[in-house]
């Protein structure tokens, strides 16, 4: 491989956090594509939002904060069309934002590893674009294990960038979390994580168990009512209902402080909903009122076609038929590609304060811990760009 392209900064991820950092780097007069390069694995703009299910609307979970500088384009999520799928609106707004500020995001580029090469951080990535047939033949791709033409070849990474600084803004969507329960592997129905949920119609006339105590689980219960033949909601913890209609992420200082404390001490990040509680929008309050949104304690085990409470804990013994279990059990930060940097602590997390790694001052984690909301991610931009500019 020829010597790597050299830049000051590589930003991995073009979601709310990465775009926000890029916006401030531009404000500091750095040039996109020359001083800093953005890489994103996804085929188009939108960050994680482009992958969310089509019935999700802006505001059906929480408020989506504007990106810094979005007002320059005359755009705001507060006035966006709520009849359209959130994934379309966000992808459209982010796309226009990228274009307006000339961010020149390179995609679909999948970062496979980042290594410490002394003065440089070396970013290795694959181009996931479908390859022209002739090129595939020349590389001898045919006849090897491939699922479809679109699927990238699992070969060694083919591109390298050498950078002075790294901003990792890879979010969590690519790292779904499903807890282990006895019998999971014997289940004959479908295990579906939030990240796989596409359409309530996929569950028509099925018996569905929804697991989780956050807004995604609640959203699925509301969507599946009247569609599924049987619907059961279970949660590991009792639901912490708030007497408010909307979650004020900006004002959720206790939850942010819990995340910040965990990030600063290098512990695994706790679930956000455990710190914020769940607001009762009118739709949710009505669901509680009619007895739909009443969570049972978590089941103890799973059999081929049912979930089972053994009756030796808080919940009485019982069982419920299940054709599908929807695991709305959250995500973990997507940091696999950073493993060669050995940032992970024994306590399970990465030590991060003000968006900066405490182990390597050249590395920043935007959107991590206390920044893991659209408002936190937007704030991360200024904070991180300033720190980089002070060192450049
Ligand atoms: C179901 C759900 C609903 C939510 N609703 C709200 C809400 O209403 N309001 C709110 O404030 N927050 C909400 N959040 C949280 C919110 O999505 C995030 O805080 C914010 O959008 C995340 O932005 P981000 O830039 O950190 O990550 P993302 O939007 O996930 O962007 C990360 C980007 O990194 C790219 N990437 C990842 N790994 C690699 C790699 N190895 N190589 C190259 N690229 C990579 C991905 O393709 C992606 O584009 C929700 C989260 C979930 C899961």
Tab-separated table of C-alpha atoms and ligand atoms in Angstrom:
chain	number	residue	atom	x	y	z
A	1	UNK	CA	0.000	0.000	0.000
A	2	UNK	CA	1.288	3.504	-0.829
A	3	UNK	CA	2.012	5.909	2.048
A	4	UNK	CA	-1.121	7.167	3.804
A	5	UNK	CA	-2.800	10.480	3.114
A	6	UNK	CA	-1.871	12.911	5.922
A	7	UNK	CA	-4.303	15.278	7.605
A	8	UNK	CA	-4.497	17.167	10.866
A	9	UNK	CA	-7.752	15.601	12.045
A	10	UNK	CA	-9.877	12.596	11.159
A	11	UNK	CA	-13.501	12.663	12.296
A	12	UNK	CA	-15.128	9.235	12.294
A	13	UNK	CA	-18.912	9.487	12.058
A	14	UNK	CA	-21.174	12.120	10.517
A	15	UNK	CA	-24.098	12.034	12.949
A	16	UNK	CA	-25.102	14.921	15.197
A	17	UNK	CA	-21.799	14.747	17.107
A	18	UNK	CA	-19.424	14.497	14.136
A	19	UNK	CA	-21.226	17.208	12.155
A	20	UNK	CA	-21.182	19.500	15.101
A	21	UNK	CA	-17.411	19.093	15.583
A	22	UNK	CA	-16.910	19.657	11.849
A	23	UNK	CA	-18.984	22.828	11.938
A	24	UNK	CA	-16.739	24.336	14.613
A	25	UNK	CA	-13.548	23.183	12.894
A	26	UNK	CA	-14.777	25.099	9.846
A	27	UNK	CA	-15.488	28.123	12.048
A	28	UNK	CA	-11.842	27.936	13.097
A	29	UNK	CA	-11.021	28.145	9.384
A	30	UNK	CA	-9.863	24.603	8.898
A	31	UNK	CA	-10.598	23.230	5.441
A	32	UNK	CA	-12.724	20.116	5.075
A	33	UNK	CA	-11.027	17.495	2.928
A	34	UNK	CA	-7.594	19.053	3.545
A	35	UNK	CA	-7.114	19.854	7.231
A	36	UNK	CA	-9.739	17.435	8.398
A	37	UNK	CA	-11.448	14.471	6.805
A	38	UNK	CA	-14.803	12.992	7.800
A	39	UNK	CA	-15.448	9.307	7.258
A	40	UNK	CA	-18.834	7.658	7.621
A	41	UNK	CA	-19.852	4.066	7.096
A	42	UNK	CA	-23.456	4.755	6.140
A	43	UNK	CA	-24.533	5.159	2.525
A	44	UNK	CA	-26.033	8.626	3.048
A	45	UNK	CA	-26.430	11.504	5.499
A	46	UNK	CA	-28.523	11.135	8.668
A	47	UNK	CA	-26.268	9.338	11.169
A	48	UNK	CA	-28.205	6.718	13.129
A	49	UNK	CA	-31.501	8.397	12.256
A	50	UNK	CA	-31.381	7.116	8.673
A	51	UNK	CA	-31.681	3.538	10.014
A	52	UNK	CA	-34.667	4.083	12.331
A	53	UNK	CA	-38.067	2.589	11.585
A	54	UNK	CA	-40.326	4.446	9.188
A	55	UNK	CA	-43.167	5.133	11.634
A	56	UNK	CA	-40.882	7.035	14.038
A	57	UNK	CA	-41.645	10.753	13.885
A	58	UNK	CA	-39.643	13.685	15.221
A	59	UNK	CA	-40.736	14.320	18.768
A	60	UNK	CA	-42.244	10.867	19.308
A	61	UNK	CA	-39.246	10.050	21.514
A	62	UNK	CA	-37.649	13.278	22.703
A	63	UNK	CA	-36.874	16.683	21.303
A	64	UNK	CA	-34.253	16.663	18.577
A	65	UNK	CA	-31.928	19.588	19.009
A	66	UNK	CA	-30.731	21.628	16.053
A	67	UNK	CA	-27.156	21.404	14.864
A	68	UNK	CA	-25.109	24.532	15.489
A	69	UNK	CA	-25.280	26.673	12.363
A	70	UNK	CA	-28.476	25.049	11.104
A	71	UNK	CA	-30.286	28.369	11.462
A	72	UNK	CA	-28.005	29.733	8.684
A	73	UNK	CA	-29.874	27.408	6.332
A	74	UNK	CA	-33.255	28.497	7.688
A	75	UNK	CA	-33.797	25.029	9.143
A	76	UNK	CA	-34.920	23.864	12.558
A	77	UNK	CA	-36.162	20.486	13.752
A	78	UNK	CA	-38.703	22.358	15.885
A	79	UNK	CA	-40.558	23.481	12.763
A	80	UNK	CA	-39.898	20.359	10.667
A	81	UNK	CA	-42.739	18.348	9.180
A	82	UNK	CA	-43.850	15.831	11.835
A	83	UNK	CA	-46.007	13.913	9.393
A	84	UNK	CA	-42.880	12.593	7.668
A	85	UNK	CA	-40.677	9.774	8.983
A	86	UNK	CA	-37.975	11.218	11.256
A	87	UNK	CA	-35.360	9.335	9.288
A	88	UNK	CA	-36.274	11.228	6.103
A	89	UNK	CA	-36.359	14.642	7.750
A	90	UNK	CA	-33.062	14.188	9.602
A	91	UNK	CA	-31.292	12.736	6.569
A	92	UNK	CA	-32.529	15.641	4.464
A	93	UNK	CA	-31.497	18.322	6.997
A	94	UNK	CA	-28.091	16.761	7.697
A	95	UNK	CA	-27.493	16.391	3.955
A	96	UNK	CA	-28.266	20.055	3.351
A	97	UNK	CA	-26.083	21.008	6.310
A	98	UNK	CA	-23.130	19.018	4.945
A	99	UNK	CA	-23.527	20.639	1.574
A	100	UNK	CA	-23.968	24.172	2.871
A	101	UNK	CA	-20.818	23.983	4.994
A	102	UNK	CA	-18.871	21.982	2.395
A	103	UNK	CA	-18.054	19.182	4.820
A	104	UNK	CA	-17.156	16.753	2.065
A	105	UNK	CA	-18.005	13.613	4.069
A	106	UNK	CA	-16.426	10.507	2.569
A	107	UNK	CA	-18.881	7.606	2.575
A	108	UNK	CA	-19.538	4.754	2.733
A	109	UNK	CA	-16.208	4.330	4.540
A	110	UNK	CA	-16.024	1.809	7.330
A	111	UNK	CA	-13.206	2.458	9.793
A	112	UNK	CA	-11.743	-0.883	10.792
A	113	UNK	CA	-8.962	0.176	13.141
A	114	UNK	CA	-7.036	3.083	14.576
A	115	UNK	CA	-3.486	2.434	15.720
A	116	UNK	CA	-0.929	4.526	17.538
A	117	UNK	CA	2.101	4.956	15.279
A	118	UNK	CA	4.022	7.339	17.520
A	119	UNK	CA	3.600	10.810	16.038
A	120	UNK	CA	0.571	9.704	14.015
A	121	UNK	CA	-2.720	8.001	14.559
A	122	UNK	CA	-3.253	5.657	11.648
A	123	UNK	CA	-6.858	5.185	10.540
A	124	UNK	CA	-7.521	2.166	8.334
A	125	UNK	CA	-10.805	1.961	6.506
A	126	UNK	CA	-12.714	0.112	3.827
A	127	UNK	CA	-14.664	1.689	1.014
A	128	UNK	CA	-18.060	-0.027	1.131
A	129	UNK	CA	-19.205	1.268	-2.263
A	130	UNK	CA	-20.315	-1.507	-4.565
A	131	UNK	CA	-17.321	-2.310	-6.743
A	132	UNK	CA	-17.613	-2.367	-10.542
A	133	UNK	CA	-17.843	-5.946	-11.828
A	134	UNK	CA	-14.528	-5.702	-13.762
A	135	UNK	CA	-12.732	-4.585	-10.607
A	136	UNK	CA	-14.171	-7.458	-8.628
A	137	UNK	CA	-13.086	-9.901	-11.303
A	138	UNK	CA	-9.612	-8.417	-11.407
A	139	UNK	CA	-9.383	-8.857	-7.645
A	140	UNK	CA	-10.668	-12.402	-7.920
A	141	UNK	CA	-13.770	-11.645	-5.850
A	142	UNK	CA	-16.042	-14.125	-7.643
A	143	UNK	CA	-16.462	-17.541	-6.206
A	144	UNK	CA	-15.751	-16.310	-2.684
A	145	UNK	CA	-18.233	-16.078	0.169
A	146	UNK	CA	-20.539	-13.141	-0.609
A	147	UNK	CA	-24.211	-12.655	0.125
A	148	UNK	CA	-25.025	-10.113	-2.563
A	149	UNK	CA	-23.471	-7.758	-5.042
A	150	UNK	CA	-23.915	-4.890	-2.580
A	151	UNK	CA	-22.102	-6.524	0.263
A	152	UNK	CA	-18.507	-5.433	0.669
A	153	UNK	CA	-15.728	-7.998	0.437
A	154	UNK	CA	-14.303	-8.870	3.839
A	155	UNK	CA	-10.748	-8.221	2.705
A	156	UNK	CA	-8.000	-6.303	4.500
A	157	UNK	CA	-8.700	-2.571	4.840
A	158	UNK	CA	-7.716	-0.775	1.694
A	159	UNK	CA	-7.296	2.868	2.726
A	160	UNK	CA	-5.208	4.658	5.319
A	161	UNK	CA	-5.161	8.153	6.760
A	162	UNK	CA	-2.479	9.436	9.116
A	163	UNK	CA	-3.722	12.098	11.518
A	164	UNK	CA	-2.474	14.217	14.393
A	165	UNK	CA	-5.876	14.119	16.095
A	166	UNK	CA	-8.823	11.771	16.065
A	167	UNK	CA	-12.430	12.636	16.799
A	168	UNK	CA	-14.456	9.484	17.273
A	169	UNK	CA	-18.162	10.243	16.821
A	170	UNK	CA	-19.469	6.783	16.024
A	171	UNK	CA	-22.546	6.773	18.254
A	172	UNK	CA	-24.133	3.547	19.429
A	173	UNK	CA	-26.482	2.332	16.682
A	174	UNK	CA	-23.946	-0.205	15.361
A	175	UNK	CA	-23.581	-1.796	18.787
A	176	UNK	CA	-26.990	-3.099	19.899
A	177	UNK	CA	-27.181	-4.616	23.380
A	178	UNK	CA	-29.251	-7.703	24.208
A	179	UNK	CA	-28.968	-9.104	27.752
A	180	UNK	CA	-28.650	-12.841	28.261
A	181	UNK	CA	-31.571	-14.879	29.593
A	182	UNK	CA	-31.612	-18.651	30.025
A	183	UNK	CA	-33.228	-20.448	27.089
A	184	UNK	CA	-32.591	-17.657	24.554
A	185	UNK	CA	-30.960	-19.999	22.097
A	186	UNK	CA	-33.892	-22.457	22.277
A	187	UNK	CA	-36.463	-19.848	21.304
A	188	UNK	CA	-38.148	-20.820	18.047
A	189	UNK	CA	-39.627	-17.385	17.372
A	190	UNK	CA	-37.858	-14.185	16.335
A	191	UNK	CA	-35.483	-12.197	18.507
A	192	UNK	CA	-35.710	-8.613	17.254
A	193	UNK	CA	-33.601	-5.751	18.604
A	194	UNK	CA	-34.683	-2.098	18.305
A	195	UNK	CA	-32.092	-1.727	15.560
A	196	UNK	CA	-33.885	-4.445	13.501
A	197	UNK	CA	-37.416	-3.143	13.976
A	198	UNK	CA	-38.803	-2.070	10.619
A	199	UNK	CA	-42.601	-2.135	10.676
A	200	UNK	CA	-45.368	-3.112	13.130
A	201	UNK	CA	-47.025	-5.059	10.296
A	202	UNK	CA	-44.216	-7.626	10.531
A	203	UNK	CA	-45.858	-8.698	13.797
A	204	UNK	CA	-49.470	-8.880	12.639
A	205	UNK	CA	-51.383	-11.611	14.505
A	206	UNK	CA	-48.235	-12.632	16.385
A	207	UNK	CA	-47.775	-12.925	20.121
A	208	UNK	CA	-45.152	-10.371	20.999
A	209	UNK	CA	-43.186	-9.705	24.185
A	210	UNK	CA	-41.540	-6.281	24.358
A	211	UNK	CA	-38.563	-5.948	26.724
A	212	UNK	CA	-37.260	-2.622	28.043
A	213	UNK	CA	-38.167	0.369	30.175
A	214	UNK	CA	-37.512	3.271	27.810
A	215	UNK	CA	-39.273	5.237	25.110
A	216	UNK	CA	-38.430	2.732	22.364
A	217	UNK	CA	-40.214	-0.095	24.217
A	218	UNK	CA	-43.187	2.169	24.870
A	219	UNK	CA	-43.274	3.237	21.235
A	220	UNK	CA	-43.350	-0.408	20.119
A	221	UNK	CA	-46.195	-1.217	22.545
A	222	UNK	CA	-48.247	1.665	21.165
A	223	UNK	CA	-47.559	0.679	17.559
A	224	UNK	CA	-48.299	-3.001	18.065
A	225	UNK	CA	-51.588	-2.502	19.892
A	226	UNK	CA	-54.331	-3.832	17.651
A	227	UNK	CA	-51.768	-5.393	15.300
A	228	UNK	CA	-50.256	-8.168	17.420
A	229	UNK	CA	-52.505	-10.991	18.631
A	230	UNK	CA	-50.975	-10.802	22.097
A	231	UNK	CA	-48.829	-8.081	23.603
A	232	UNK	CA	-46.832	-8.247	26.836
A	233	UNK	CA	-44.503	-5.608	28.174
A	234	UNK	CA	-41.720	-6.510	30.596
A	235	UNK	CA	-39.101	-4.358	32.257
A	236	UNK	CA	-36.192	-5.167	34.535
A	237	UNK	CA	-36.942	-2.102	36.662
A	238	UNK	CA	-40.298	-0.507	37.511
A	239	UNK	CA	-40.981	2.346	35.087
A	240	UNK	CA	-40.039	5.731	36.507
A	241	UNK	CA	-42.922	7.772	35.075
A	242	UNK	CA	-42.516	11.538	35.118
A	243	UNK	CA	-45.422	13.907	35.543
A	244	UNK	CA	-44.269	15.865	32.503
A	245	UNK	CA	-45.280	15.508	28.883
A	246	UNK	CA	-41.818	15.935	27.430
A	247	UNK	CA	-38.342	15.046	28.550
A	248	UNK	CA	-36.269	18.156	28.879
A	249	UNK	CA	-32.908	16.681	27.862
A	250	UNK	CA	-31.252	20.006	28.504
A	251	UNK	CA	-32.632	20.121	32.001
A	252	UNK	CA	-31.966	16.454	32.712
A	253	UNK	CA	-28.901	17.490	34.670
A	254	UNK	CA	-28.978	14.572	37.095
A	255	UNK	CA	-28.904	12.047	34.245
A	256	UNK	CA	-26.124	13.944	32.492
A	257	UNK	CA	-24.133	14.099	35.740
A	258	UNK	CA	-24.448	10.313	36.193
A	259	UNK	CA	-23.162	9.763	32.654
A	260	UNK	CA	-20.357	12.275	33.152
A	261	UNK	CA	-19.249	10.665	36.397
A	262	UNK	CA	-19.142	7.216	34.761
A	263	UNK	CA	-17.196	8.544	31.747
A	264	UNK	CA	-14.667	10.375	33.922
A	265	UNK	CA	-14.035	7.294	36.018
A	266	UNK	CA	-13.748	4.956	33.037
A	267	UNK	CA	-16.785	2.900	34.011
A	268	UNK	CA	-19.257	1.347	31.592
A	269	UNK	CA	-21.985	3.902	30.907
A	270	UNK	CA	-25.307	3.340	32.687
A	271	UNK	CA	-28.548	3.374	30.711
A	272	UNK	CA	-29.767	6.906	30.086
A	273	UNK	CA	-33.375	6.168	30.946
A	274	UNK	CA	-32.292	5.030	34.432
A	275	UNK	CA	-31.314	8.648	35.068
A	276	UNK	CA	-34.012	10.549	33.223
A	277	UNK	CA	-37.282	8.743	33.856
A	278	UNK	CA	-40.002	8.515	31.208
A	279	UNK	CA	-42.251	11.485	30.449
A	280	UNK	CA	-45.982	10.934	30.018
A	281	UNK	CA	-47.002	12.435	26.725
A	282	UNK	CA	-50.773	12.500	26.102
A	283	UNK	CA	-50.458	9.377	23.954
A	284	UNK	CA	-48.543	7.559	26.674
A	285	UNK	CA	-50.872	8.710	29.457
A	286	UNK	CA	-53.833	7.370	27.457
A	287	UNK	CA	-51.980	4.065	26.971
A	288	UNK	CA	-51.468	3.777	30.736
A	289	UNK	CA	-55.094	4.696	31.353
A	290	UNK	CA	-56.433	1.926	29.134
A	291	UNK	CA	-54.119	-0.662	30.709
A	292	UNK	CA	-51.801	-1.138	27.723
A	293	UNK	CA	-48.693	0.412	29.220
A	294	UNK	CA	-48.388	-1.655	32.342
A	295	UNK	CA	-45.028	-3.397	32.540
A	296	UNK	CA	-44.645	-6.771	34.201
A	297	UNK	CA	-41.380	-7.655	35.968
A	298	UNK	CA	-38.744	-9.271	33.775
A	299	UNK	CA	-39.316	-12.963	32.998
A	300	UNK	CA	-36.811	-15.532	34.289
A	301	UNK	CA	-36.305	-17.667	31.225
A	302	UNK	CA	-37.308	-18.363	27.671
A	303	UNK	CA	-38.618	-21.627	26.193
A	304	UNK	CA	-39.244	-22.541	22.539
A	305	UNK	CA	-42.504	-20.595	22.240
A	306	UNK	CA	-42.937	-18.701	25.493
A	307	UNK	CA	-41.388	-16.663	28.272
A	308	UNK	CA	-41.606	-17.914	31.839
A	309	UNK	CA	-41.696	-16.417	35.329
A	310	UNK	CA	-40.578	-19.039	37.850
A	311	UNK	CA	-42.341	-17.353	40.749
A	312	UNK	CA	-39.376	-17.216	43.085
A	313	UNK	CA	-38.824	-13.439	42.736
A	314	UNK	CA	-41.237	-10.475	42.895
A	315	UNK	CA	-43.426	-11.789	40.107
A	316	UNK	CA	-45.877	-14.645	40.516
A	317	UNK	CA	-45.212	-17.824	38.530
A	318	UNK	CA	-46.624	-17.768	35.022
A	319	UNK	CA	-45.913	-17.870	31.333
A	320	UNK	CA	-46.882	-16.033	28.174
A	321	UNK	CA	-46.825	-17.262	24.601
A	322	UNK	CA	-44.254	-15.563	22.381
A	323	UNK	CA	-43.734	-15.672	18.611
A	324	UNK	CA	-41.364	-12.726	18.823
A	325	UNK	CA	-39.387	-10.998	21.546
A	326	UNK	CA	-38.533	-7.373	20.853
A	327	UNK	CA	-35.438	-6.354	22.798
A	328	UNK	CA	-35.652	-2.587	23.320
A	329	UNK	CA	-32.676	-2.946	25.614
A	330	UNK	CA	-30.426	-0.248	24.290
A	331	UNK	CA	-27.030	0.147	22.749
A	332	UNK	CA	-23.412	0.420	23.778
A	333	UNK	CA	-20.859	2.906	22.428
A	334	UNK	CA	-19.439	1.622	19.169
A	335	UNK	CA	-15.701	1.558	19.853
A	336	UNK	CA	-14.478	-1.762	18.399
A	337	UNK	CA	-12.235	-0.054	15.859
A	338	UNK	CA	-10.433	1.760	18.692
A	339	UNK	CA	-9.435	-1.444	20.480
A	340	UNK	CA	-5.784	-1.336	19.239
A	341	UNK	CA	-5.447	1.946	21.172
A	342	UNK	CA	-6.217	0.111	24.435
A	343	UNK	CA	-8.384	2.914	25.775
A	344	UNK	CA	-10.801	0.630	27.562
A	345	UNK	CA	-10.346	0.479	31.323
A	346	UNK	CA	-10.802	-2.558	33.538
A	347	UNK	CA	-13.991	-0.883	34.818
A	348	UNK	CA	-15.473	-1.403	31.347
A	349	UNK	CA	-15.498	2.115	29.915
A	350	UNK	CA	-13.170	4.688	28.420
A	351	UNK	CA	-11.967	7.551	30.609
A	352	UNK	CA	-13.353	10.700	29.017
A	353	UNK	CA	-13.794	14.224	30.355
A	354	UNK	CA	-15.073	17.193	28.288
A	355	UNK	CA	-15.037	14.866	25.280
A	356	UNK	CA	-11.286	14.183	25.585
A	357	UNK	CA	-9.622	10.853	26.285
A	358	UNK	CA	-7.590	11.048	29.467
A	359	UNK	CA	-5.224	8.386	28.177
A	360	UNK	CA	-4.231	10.040	24.937
A	361	UNK	CA	-4.672	13.823	24.490
A	362	UNK	CA	-4.893	13.431	20.705
A	363	UNK	CA	-8.123	11.458	20.928
A	364	UNK	CA	-11.640	12.840	21.425
A	365	UNK	CA	-14.911	10.991	21.853
A	366	UNK	CA	-17.771	13.174	20.655
A	367	UNK	CA	-21.284	12.090	21.628
A	368	UNK	CA	-19.989	9.804	24.389
A	369	UNK	CA	-21.540	9.581	27.884
A	370	UNK	CA	-22.944	12.974	28.943
A	371	UNK	CA	-22.962	14.045	25.269
A	372	UNK	CA	-25.224	11.187	24.147
A	373	UNK	CA	-28.258	13.223	23.168
A	374	UNK	CA	-28.697	15.559	20.255
A	375	UNK	CA	-28.166	18.553	22.543
A	376	UNK	CA	-25.109	16.990	24.195
A	377	UNK	CA	-23.682	16.042	20.818
A	378	UNK	CA	-24.145	19.589	19.534
A	379	UNK	CA	-22.355	21.027	22.562
A	380	UNK	CA	-19.536	18.532	22.120
A	381	UNK	CA	-18.674	20.200	18.831
A	382	UNK	CA	-17.534	23.497	20.262
A	383	UNK	CA	-15.854	21.911	23.291
A	384	UNK	CA	-13.791	19.478	21.228
A	385	UNK	CA	-12.924	21.840	18.366
A	386	UNK	CA	-11.602	24.397	20.880
A	387	UNK	CA	-9.373	21.842	22.588
A	388	UNK	CA	-7.947	20.674	19.266
A	389	UNK	CA	-7.286	24.220	18.099
A	390	UNK	CA	-5.395	24.921	21.323
A	391	UNK	CA	-3.005	22.066	20.490
A	392	UNK	CA	-2.600	22.460	16.741
B	1	LIG	C1	-34.297	4.811	19.052
B	1	LIG	C2	-33.575	6.078	19.445
B	1	LIG	C3	-34.272	7.286	19.503
B	1	LIG	C4	-33.620	8.456	19.893
B	1	LIG	N1	-34.335	9.607	19.944
B	1	LIG	C5	-33.713	10.748	20.348
B	1	LIG	C6	-34.429	11.979	20.414
B	1	LIG	O1	-35.628	12.032	20.141
B	1	LIG	N2	-33.750	13.092	20.812
B	1	LIG	C7	-32.411	13.066	21.141
B	1	LIG	O2	-31.836	14.096	21.497
B	1	LIG	N3	-31.719	11.916	21.067
B	1	LIG	C8	-32.332	10.767	20.685
B	1	LIG	N4	-31.623	9.602	20.627
B	1	LIG	C9	-30.204	9.646	20.912
B	1	LIG	C10	-29.628	10.300	19.669
B	1	LIG	O3	-29.838	9.486	18.551
B	1	LIG	C11	-28.222	10.549	19.788
B	1	LIG	O4	-27.880	11.242	20.943
B	1	LIG	C12	-27.631	11.314	18.616
B	1	LIG	O5	-28.430	11.370	17.451
B	1	LIG	C13	-26.437	10.506	18.319
B	1	LIG	O6	-25.596	11.226	17.479
B	1	LIG	P1	-24.148	10.702	17.242
B	1	LIG	O7	-23.556	11.590	16.220
B	1	LIG	O8	-23.421	10.529	18.522
B	1	LIG	O9	-24.318	9.206	16.668
B	1	LIG	P2	-24.985	8.651	15.334
B	1	LIG	O10	-26.128	9.432	14.863
B	1	LIG	O11	-25.172	7.196	15.594
B	1	LIG	O12	-23.824	8.823	14.251
B	1	LIG	C14	-22.701	8.011	14.256
B	1	LIG	C15	-22.204	7.870	12.842
B	1	LIG	O13	-20.984	7.150	12.891
B	1	LIG	C16	-20.923	6.232	11.820
B	1	LIG	N5	-20.045	5.145	12.213
B	1	LIG	C17	-20.167	4.307	13.262
B	1	LIG	N6	-19.113	3.464	13.304
B	1	LIG	C18	-18.315	3.753	12.240
B	1	LIG	C19	-17.095	3.233	11.745
B	1	LIG	N7	-16.440	2.245	12.364
B	1	LIG	N8	-16.586	3.765	10.604
B	1	LIG	C20	-17.220	4.786	9.991
B	1	LIG	N9	-18.371	5.330	10.421
B	1	LIG	C21	-18.911	4.818	11.541
B	1	LIG	C22	-22.355	5.790	11.606
B	1	LIG	O14	-22.560	5.379	10.273
B	1	LIG	C23	-23.151	7.071	11.961
B	1	LIG	O15	-23.455	7.808	10.802
B	1	LIG	C24	-32.250	8.422	20.238
B	1	LIG	C25	-31.547	7.216	20.170
B	1	LIG	C26	-32.197	6.053	19.794
B	1	LIG	C27	-31.422	4.749	19.740
